[in-house]
C-alpha cells in the first residue's frame, strides 16, 4: 500500500506541475505539489525507518526464529498468526 501512495504522490506532482504551467488552477497546482511532496517524504522516510529496524534484527540474530521474534517485538501489528 505504501508503494501505491508513492506512485499517487508522483502522479500528484506531475498533475500539479501541469496545473501550474496552465493559467487556470495555478493555486491548486501549487497546493497539489506541496501535498504530494509531503506525502512522498513521509512515505520514503517511513520505508527507510522500517528497513533499518529490519536490518538491525537481521544483523543481531543469525537464527531465523530469533530474527522472527525480534521483528515481532519491533512490529507487533505486522505479526502473522503462527498458530
PDB file of N, CA and C in Angstrom:
ATOM      1  N   UNK A   1       0.814  -1.188   0.000  1.00  0.00           N
ATOM      2  CA  UNK A   1       0.000   0.000   0.000  1.00  0.00           C
ATOM      3  C   UNK A   1       0.865   1.262   0.000  1.00  0.00           C
ATOM      4  N   UNK A   2       1.994   1.209   0.644  1.00  0.00           N
ATOM      5  CA  UNK A   2       2.849   2.391   0.674  1.00  0.00           C
ATOM      6  C   UNK A   2       3.369   2.695  -0.727  1.00  0.00           C
ATOM      7  N   UNK A   3       3.653   1.652  -1.485  1.00  0.00           N
ATOM      8  CA  UNK A   3       4.111   1.848  -2.852  1.00  0.00           C
ATOM      9  C   UNK A   3       3.061   2.519  -3.709  1.00  0.00           C
ATOM     10  N   UNK A   4       1.802   2.179  -3.497  1.00  0.00           N
ATOM     11  CA  UNK A   4       0.717   2.810  -4.239  1.00  0.00           C
ATOM     12  C   UNK A   4       0.626   4.290  -3.883  1.00  0.00           C
ATOM     13  N   UNK A   5       0.771   4.610  -2.608  1.00  0.00           N
ATOM     14  CA  UNK A   5       0.747   6.005  -2.197  1.00  0.00           C
ATOM     15  C   UNK A   5       1.888   6.801  -2.796  1.00  0.00           C
ATOM     16  N   UNK A   6       3.042   6.168  -2.918  1.00  0.00           N
ATOM     17  CA  UNK A   6       4.179   6.853  -3.520  1.00  0.00           C
ATOM     18  C   UNK A   6       3.936   7.109  -5.009  1.00  0.00           C
ATOM     19  N   UNK A   7       3.334   6.142  -5.683  1.00  0.00           N
ATOM     20  CA  UNK A   7       3.007   6.346  -7.096  1.00  0.00           C
ATOM     21  C   UNK A   7       1.974   7.465  -7.268  1.00  0.00           C
ATOM     22  N   UNK A   8       0.986   7.492  -6.380  1.00  0.00           N
ATOM     23  CA  UNK A   8      -0.015   8.550  -6.453  1.00  0.00           C
ATOM     24  C   UNK A   8       0.598   9.920  -6.134  1.00  0.00           C
ATOM     25  N   UNK A   9       1.579   9.957  -5.247  1.00  0.00           N
ATOM     26  CA  UNK A   9       2.254  11.216  -4.944  1.00  0.00           C
ATOM     27  C   UNK A   9       3.027  11.718  -6.159  1.00  0.00           C
ATOM     28  N   UNK A  10       3.676  10.815  -6.862  1.00  0.00           N
ATOM     29  CA  UNK A  10       4.400  11.209  -8.080  1.00  0.00           C
ATOM     30  C   UNK A  10       3.410  11.711  -9.136  1.00  0.00           C
ATOM     31  N   UNK A  11       2.277  11.021  -9.260  1.00  0.00           N
ATOM     32  CA  UNK A  11       1.246  11.475 -10.195  1.00  0.00           C
ATOM     33  C   UNK A  11       0.686  12.836  -9.776  1.00  0.00           C
ATOM     34  N   UNK A  12       0.558  13.062  -8.470  1.00  0.00           N
ATOM     35  CA  UNK A  12       0.090  14.357  -7.977  1.00  0.00           C
ATOM     36  C   UNK A  12       1.067  15.475  -8.284  1.00  0.00           C
ATOM     37  N   UNK A  13       2.349  15.175  -8.208  1.00  0.00           N
ATOM     38  CA  UNK A  13       3.366  16.178  -8.554  1.00  0.00           C
ATOM     39  C   UNK A  13       3.273  16.514 -10.037  1.00  0.00           C
ATOM     40  N   UNK A  14       3.137  15.487 -10.864  1.00  0.00           N
ATOM     41  CA  UNK A  14       3.036  15.726 -12.305  1.00  0.00           C
ATOM     42  C   UNK A  14       1.776  16.516 -12.648  1.00  0.00           C
ATOM     43  N   UNK A  15       0.662  16.180 -12.024  1.00  0.00           N
ATOM     44  CA  UNK A  15      -0.580  16.911 -12.267  1.00  0.00           C
ATOM     45  C   UNK A  15      -0.479  18.347 -11.764  1.00  0.00           C
ATOM     46  N   UNK A  16       0.177  18.535 -10.620  1.00  0.00           N
ATOM     47  CA  UNK A  16       0.364  19.877 -10.092  1.00  0.00           C
ATOM     48  C   UNK A  16       1.231  20.731 -10.992  1.00  0.00           C
ATOM     49  N   UNK A  17       2.283  20.148 -11.533  1.00  0.00           N
ATOM     50  CA  UNK A  17       3.155  20.882 -12.460  1.00  0.00           C
ATOM     51  C   UNK A  17       2.369  21.272 -13.703  1.00  0.00           C
ATOM     52  N   UNK A  18       1.535  20.358 -14.187  1.00  0.00           N
ATOM     53  CA  UNK A  18       0.692  20.671 -15.350  1.00  0.00           C
ATOM     54  C   UNK A  18      -0.254  21.827 -15.035  1.00  0.00           C
ATOM     55  N   UNK A  19      -0.846  21.813 -13.844  1.00  0.00           N
ATOM     56  CA  UNK A  19      -1.772  22.887 -13.461  1.00  0.00           C
ATOM     57  C   UNK A  19      -1.053  24.218 -13.303  1.00  0.00           C
ATOM     58  N   UNK A  20       0.158  24.204 -12.803  1.00  0.00           N
ATOM     59  CA  UNK A  20       0.919  25.450 -12.626  1.00  0.00           C
ATOM     60  C   UNK A  20       1.305  26.038 -13.992  1.00  0.00           C
ATOM     61  N   UNK A  21       1.606  25.198 -14.935  1.00  0.00           N
ATOM     62  CA  UNK A  21       2.014  25.678 -16.257  1.00  0.00           C
ATOM     63  C   UNK A  21       0.855  26.298 -17.028  1.00  0.00           C
ATOM     64  N   UNK A  22      -0.369  25.876 -16.687  1.00  0.00           N
ATOM     65  CA  UNK A  22      -1.551  26.492 -17.304  1.00  0.00           C
ATOM     66  C   UNK A  22      -1.883  27.780 -16.568  1.00  0.00           C
ATOM     67  N   UNK A  23      -2.679  28.601 -17.154  1.00  0.00           N
ATOM     68  CA  UNK A  23      -3.060  29.854 -16.494  1.00  0.00           C
ATOM     69  C   UNK A  23      -4.120  29.629 -15.433  1.00  0.00           C
ATOM     70  N   UNK A  24      -4.975  28.657 -15.614  1.00  0.00           N
ATOM     71  CA  UNK A  24      -6.052  28.404 -14.654  1.00  0.00           C
ATOM     72  C   UNK A  24      -5.618  27.318 -13.674  1.00  0.00           C
ATOM     73  N   UNK A  25      -6.019  27.466 -12.418  1.00  0.00           N
ATOM     74  CA  UNK A  25      -5.746  26.437 -11.417  1.00  0.00           C
ATOM     75  C   UNK A  25      -4.346  26.471 -10.846  1.00  0.00           C
ATOM     76  N   UNK A  26      -3.687  27.582 -10.959  1.00  0.00           N
ATOM     77  CA  UNK A  26      -2.298  27.685 -10.502  1.00  0.00           C
ATOM     78  C   UNK A  26      -2.174  27.473  -8.991  1.00  0.00           C
ATOM     79  N   UNK A  27      -3.103  28.047  -8.213  1.00  0.00           N
ATOM     80  CA  UNK A  27      -3.051  27.905  -6.748  1.00  0.00           C
ATOM     81  C   UNK A  27      -3.248  26.457  -6.333  1.00  0.00           C
ATOM     82  N   UNK A  28      -4.213  25.795  -6.963  1.00  0.00           N
ATOM     83  CA  UNK A  28      -4.439  24.386  -6.655  1.00  0.00           C
ATOM     84  C   UNK A  28      -3.250  23.525  -7.109  1.00  0.00           C
ATOM     85  N   UNK A  29      -2.606  23.938  -8.176  1.00  0.00           N
ATOM     86  CA  UNK A  29      -1.420  23.217  -8.637  1.00  0.00           C
ATOM     87  C   UNK A  29      -0.296  23.274  -7.616  1.00  0.00           C
ATOM     88  N   UNK A  30      -0.051  24.472  -7.072  1.00  0.00           N
ATOM     89  CA  UNK A  30       0.976  24.603  -6.033  1.00  0.00           C
ATOM     90  C   UNK A  30       0.611  23.800  -4.784  1.00  0.00           C
ATOM     91  N   UNK A  31      -0.655  23.835  -4.421  1.00  0.00           N
ATOM     92  CA  UNK A  31      -1.098  23.065  -3.249  1.00  0.00           C
ATOM     93  C   UNK A  31      -0.942  21.568  -3.502  1.00  0.00           C
ATOM     94  N   UNK A  32      -1.277  21.115  -4.689  1.00  0.00           N
ATOM     95  CA  UNK A  32      -1.121  19.700  -5.029  1.00  0.00           C
ATOM     96  C   UNK A  32       0.328  19.251  -5.004  1.00  0.00           C
ATOM     97  N   UNK A  33       1.209  20.109  -5.496  1.00  0.00           N
ATOM     98  CA  UNK A  33       2.639  19.781  -5.472  1.00  0.00           C
ATOM     99  C   UNK A  33       3.126  19.695  -4.030  1.00  0.00           C
ATOM    100  N   UNK A  34       2.730  20.650  -3.207  1.00  0.00           N
ATOM    101  CA  UNK A  34       3.184  20.666  -1.810  1.00  0.00           C
ATOM    102  C   UNK A  34       2.697  19.435  -1.058  1.00  0.00           C
ATOM    103  N   UNK A  35       1.428  19.087  -1.212  1.00  0.00           N
ATOM    104  CA  UNK A  35       0.879  17.928  -0.508  1.00  0.00           C
ATOM    105  C   UNK A  35       1.506  16.637  -1.027  1.00  0.00           C
ATOM    106  N   UNK A  36       1.722  16.550  -2.324  1.00  0.00           N
ATOM    107  CA  UNK A  36       2.320  15.343  -2.900  1.00  0.00           C
ATOM    108  C   UNK A  36       3.773  15.168  -2.464  1.00  0.00           C
ATOM    109  N   UNK A  37       4.514  16.256  -2.413  1.00  0.00           N
ATOM    110  CA  UNK A  37       5.907  16.176  -1.948  1.00  0.00           C
ATOM    111  C   UNK A  37       5.938  15.760  -0.477  1.00  0.00           C
ATOM    112  N   UNK A  38       5.050  16.324   0.319  1.00  0.00           N
ATOM    113  CA  UNK A  38       4.974  15.943   1.728  1.00  0.00           C
ATOM    114  C   UNK A  38       4.650  14.455   1.879  1.00  0.00           C
ATOM    115  N   UNK A  39       3.688  13.966   1.118  1.00  0.00           N
ATOM    116  CA  UNK A  39       3.328  12.544   1.175  1.00  0.00           C
ATOM    117  C   UNK A  39       4.496  11.664   0.747  1.00  0.00           C
ATOM    118  N   UNK A  40       5.212  12.086  -0.267  1.00  0.00           N
ATOM    119  CA  UNK A  40       6.357  11.316  -0.734  1.00  0.00           C
ATOM    120  C   UNK A  40       7.475  11.287   0.306  1.00  0.00           C
ATOM    121  N   UNK A  41       7.731  12.401   0.968  1.00  0.00           N
ATOM    122  CA  UNK A  41       8.763  12.460   2.008  1.00  0.00           C
ATOM    123  C   UNK A  41       8.386  11.557   3.183  1.00  0.00           C
ATOM    124  N   UNK A  42       7.129  11.604   3.601  1.00  0.00           N
ATOM    125  CA  UNK A  42       6.679  10.756   4.711  1.00  0.00           C
ATOM    126  C   UNK A  42       6.782   9.275   4.339  1.00  0.00           C
ATOM    127  N   UNK A  43       6.376   8.915   3.128  1.00  0.00           N
ATOM    128  CA  UNK A  43       6.425   7.512   2.708  1.00  0.00           C
ATOM    129  C   UNK A  43       7.860   7.001   2.627  1.00  0.00           C
ATOM    130  N   UNK A  44       8.751   7.785   2.051  1.00  0.00           N
ATOM    131  CA  UNK A  44      10.151   7.352   1.922  1.00  0.00           C
ATOM    132  C   UNK A  44      10.812   7.254   3.290  1.00  0.00           C
ATOM    133  N   UNK A  45      10.566   8.226   4.157  1.00  0.00           N
ATOM    134  CA  UNK A  45      11.179   8.160   5.480  1.00  0.00           C
ATOM    135  C   UNK A  45      10.632   6.988   6.295  1.00  0.00           C
ATOM    136  N   UNK A  46       9.361   6.664   6.128  1.00  0.00           N
ATOM    137  CA  UNK A  46       8.792   5.501   6.814  1.00  0.00           C
ATOM    138  C   UNK A  46       9.412   4.208   6.299  1.00  0.00           C
ATOM    139  N   UNK A  47       9.577   4.097   4.995  1.00  0.00           N
ATOM    140  CA  UNK A  47      10.217   2.901   4.438  1.00  0.00           C
ATOM    141  C   UNK A  47      11.657   2.762   4.911  1.00  0.00           C
ATOM    142  N   UNK A  48      12.377   3.867   4.978  1.00  0.00           N
ATOM    143  CA  UNK A  48      13.760   3.822   5.470  1.00  0.00           C
ATOM    144  C   UNK A  48      13.787   3.390   6.925  1.00  0.00           C
ATOM    145  N   UNK A  49      12.871   3.908   7.741  1.00  0.00           N
ATOM    146  CA  UNK A  49      12.833   3.532   9.160  1.00  0.00           C
ATOM    147  C   UNK A  49      12.529   2.051   9.324  1.00  0.00           C
ATOM    148  N   UNK A  50      11.514   1.541   8.622  1.00  0.00           N
ATOM    149  CA  UNK A  50      11.189   0.117   8.704  1.00  0.00           C
ATOM    150  C   UNK A  50      12.368  -0.735   8.229  1.00  0.00           C
ATOM    151  N   UNK A  51      13.016  -0.309   7.165  1.00  0.00           N
ATOM    152  CA  UNK A  51      14.165  -1.058   6.653  1.00  0.00           C
ATOM    153  C   UNK A  51      15.303  -1.113   7.647  1.00  0.00           C
ATOM    154  N   UNK A  52      15.583  -0.011   8.316  1.00  0.00           N
ATOM    155  CA  UNK A  52      16.664  -0.002   9.314  1.00  0.00           C
ATOM    156  C   UNK A  52      16.338  -0.906  10.498  1.00  0.00           C
ATOM    157  N   UNK A  53      15.076  -0.910  10.910  1.00  0.00           N
ATOM    158  CA  UNK A  53      14.677  -1.785  12.017  1.00  0.00           C
ATOM    159  C   UNK A  53      14.847  -3.253  11.618  1.00  0.00           C
ATOM    160  N   UNK A  54      14.461  -3.600  10.414  1.00  0.00           N
ATOM    161  CA  UNK A  54      14.586  -4.979   9.948  1.00  0.00           C
ATOM    162  C   UNK A  54      16.050  -5.386   9.803  1.00  0.00           C
ATOM    163  N   UNK A  55      16.886  -4.469   9.336  1.00  0.00           N
ATOM    164  CA  UNK A  55      18.317  -4.769   9.189  1.00  0.00           C
ATOM    165  C   UNK A  55      18.962  -4.989  10.550  1.00  0.00           C
ATOM    166  N   UNK A  56      18.543  -4.223  11.554  1.00  0.00           N
ATOM    167  CA  UNK A  56      19.086  -4.423  12.898  1.00  0.00           C
ATOM    168  C   UNK A  56      18.750  -5.809  13.429  1.00  0.00           C
ATOM    169  N   UNK A  57      17.531  -6.287  13.185  1.00  0.00           N
ATOM    170  CA  UNK A  57      17.166  -7.637  13.619  1.00  0.00           C
ATOM    171  C   UNK A  57      17.970  -8.678  12.855  1.00  0.00           C
ATOM    172  N   UNK A  58      18.169  -8.463  11.572  1.00  0.00           N
ATOM    173  CA  UNK A  58      18.922  -9.420  10.761  1.00  0.00           C
ATOM    174  C   UNK A  58      20.386  -9.464  11.166  1.00  0.00           C
ATOM    175  N   UNK A  59      20.939  -8.309  11.549  1.00  0.00           N
ATOM    176  CA  UNK A  59      22.348  -8.268  11.927  1.00  0.00           C
ATOM    177  C   UNK A  59      22.575  -8.845  13.317  1.00  0.00           C
ATOM    178  N   UNK A  60      21.598  -8.706  14.190  1.00  0.00           N
ATOM    179  CA  UNK A  60      21.765  -9.150  15.571  1.00  0.00           C
ATOM    180  C   UNK A  60      21.578 -10.653  15.728  1.00  0.00           C
ATOM    181  N   UNK A  61      20.657 -11.247  14.982  1.00  0.00           N
ATOM    182  CA  UNK A  61      20.322 -12.661  15.152  1.00  0.00           C
ATOM    183  C   UNK A  61      20.573 -13.421  13.861  1.00  0.00           C
ATOM    184  N   UNK A  62      21.258 -14.551  13.984  1.00  0.00           N
ATOM    185  CA  UNK A  62      21.532 -15.364  12.804  1.00  0.00           C
ATOM    186  C   UNK A  62      20.464 -16.433  12.597  1.00  0.00           C
ATOM    187  N   UNK A  63      19.798 -16.843  13.660  1.00  0.00           N
ATOM    188  CA  UNK A  63      18.753 -17.860  13.565  1.00  0.00           C
ATOM    189  C   UNK A  63      17.454 -17.214  13.078  1.00  0.00           C
ATOM    190  N   UNK A  64      16.758 -17.885  12.168  1.00  0.00           N
ATOM    191  CA  UNK A  64      15.538 -17.293  11.604  1.00  0.00           C
ATOM    192  C   UNK A  64      14.429 -17.161  12.644  1.00  0.00           C
ATOM    193  N   UNK A  65      14.367 -18.069  13.608  1.00  0.00           N
ATOM    194  CA  UNK A  65      13.338 -17.976  14.645  1.00  0.00           C
ATOM    195  C   UNK A  65      13.602 -16.775  15.553  1.00  0.00           C
ATOM    196  N   UNK A  66      14.861 -16.557  15.930  1.00  0.00           N
ATOM    197  CA  UNK A  66      15.203 -15.393  16.752  1.00  0.00           C
ATOM    198  C   UNK A  66      14.942 -14.094  15.990  1.00  0.00           C
ATOM    199  N   UNK A  67      15.287 -14.089  14.678  1.00  0.00           N
ATOM    200  CA  UNK A  67      15.002 -12.917  13.844  1.00  0.00           C
ATOM    201  C   UNK A  67      13.510 -12.645  13.780  1.00  0.00           C
ATOM    202  N   UNK A  68      12.738 -13.710  13.669  1.00  0.00           N
ATOM    203  CA  UNK A  68      11.288 -13.573  13.609  1.00  0.00           C
ATOM    204  C   UNK A  68      10.737 -12.993  14.912  1.00  0.00           C
ATOM    205  N   UNK A  69      11.264 -13.435  16.053  1.00  0.00           N
ATOM    206  CA  UNK A  69      10.831 -12.899  17.343  1.00  0.00           C
ATOM    207  C   UNK A  69      11.221 -11.420  17.479  1.00  0.00           C
ATOM    208  N   UNK A  70      12.384 -11.078  16.988  1.00  0.00           N
ATOM    209  CA  UNK A  70      12.826  -9.679  17.022  1.00  0.00           C
ATOM    210  C   UNK A  70      11.898  -8.801  16.179  1.00  0.00           C
ATOM    211  N   UNK A  71      11.566  -9.258  14.993  1.00  0.00           N
ATOM    212  CA  UNK A  71      10.668  -8.496  14.135  1.00  0.00           C
ATOM    213  C   UNK A  71       9.275  -8.402  14.739  1.00  0.00           C
ATOM    214  N   UNK A  72       8.818  -9.488  15.373  1.00  0.00           N
ATOM    215  CA  UNK A  72       7.511  -9.455  16.038  1.00  0.00           C
ATOM    216  C   UNK A  72       7.511  -8.451  17.187  1.00  0.00           C
ATOM    217  N   UNK A  73       8.613  -8.349  17.902  1.00  0.00           N
ATOM    218  CA  UNK A  73       8.695  -7.401  19.014  1.00  0.00           C
ATOM    219  C   UNK A  73       8.737  -5.957  18.512  1.00  0.00           C
ATOM    220  N   UNK A  74       9.408  -5.730  17.396  1.00  0.00           N
ATOM    221  CA  UNK A  74       9.524  -4.363  16.870  1.00  0.00           C
ATOM    222  C   UNK A  74       8.287  -3.915  16.102  1.00  0.00           C
ATOM    223  N   UNK A  75       7.618  -4.870  15.454  1.00  0.00           N
ATOM    224  CA  UNK A  75       6.433  -4.564  14.649  1.00  0.00           C
ATOM    225  C   UNK A  75       5.267  -5.444  15.089  1.00  0.00           C
ATOM    226  N   UNK A  76       4.674  -5.188  16.241  1.00  0.00           N
ATOM    227  CA  UNK A  76       3.635  -6.089  16.746  1.00  0.00           C
ATOM    228  C   UNK A  76       2.366  -6.099  15.874  1.00  0.00           C
ATOM    229  N   UNK A  77       2.094  -5.026  15.176  1.00  0.00           N
ATOM    230  CA  UNK A  77       0.888  -5.003  14.335  1.00  0.00           C
ATOM    231  C   UNK A  77       1.063  -5.777  13.039  1.00  0.00           C
ATOM    232  N   UNK A  78       2.287  -6.064  12.674  1.00  0.00           N
ATOM    233  CA  UNK A  78       2.556  -6.795  11.430  1.00  0.00           C
ATOM    234  C   UNK A  78       2.765  -8.280  11.670  1.00  0.00           C
ATOM    235  N   UNK A  79       2.605  -8.718  12.917  1.00  0.00           N
ATOM    236  CA  UNK A  79       2.887 -10.109  13.247  1.00  0.00           C
ATOM    237  C   UNK A  79       1.849 -11.026  12.614  1.00  0.00           C
ATOM    238  N   UNK A  80       2.342 -12.072  11.980  1.00  0.00           N
ATOM    239  CA  UNK A  80       1.466 -13.083  11.389  1.00  0.00           C
ATOM    240  C   UNK A  80       1.121 -14.095  12.467  1.00  0.00           C
ATOM    241  N   UNK A  81      -0.080 -14.623  12.408  1.00  0.00           N
ATOM    242  CA  UNK A  81      -0.504 -15.632  13.378  1.00  0.00           C
ATOM    243  C   UNK A  81       0.182 -16.949  13.044  1.00  0.00           C
ATOM    244  N   UNK A  82       1.017 -17.423  13.943  1.00  0.00           N
ATOM    245  CA  UNK A  82       1.779 -18.646  13.688  1.00  0.00           C
ATOM    246  C   UNK A  82       1.171 -19.848  14.399  1.00  0.00           C
ATOM    247  N   UNK A  83      -0.070 -19.718  14.756  1.00  0.00           N
ATOM    248  CA  UNK A  83      -0.826 -20.824  15.286  1.00  0.00           C
ATOM    249  C   UNK A  83      -0.456 -21.242  16.619  1.00  0.00           C
TER     250      UNK A  83
END
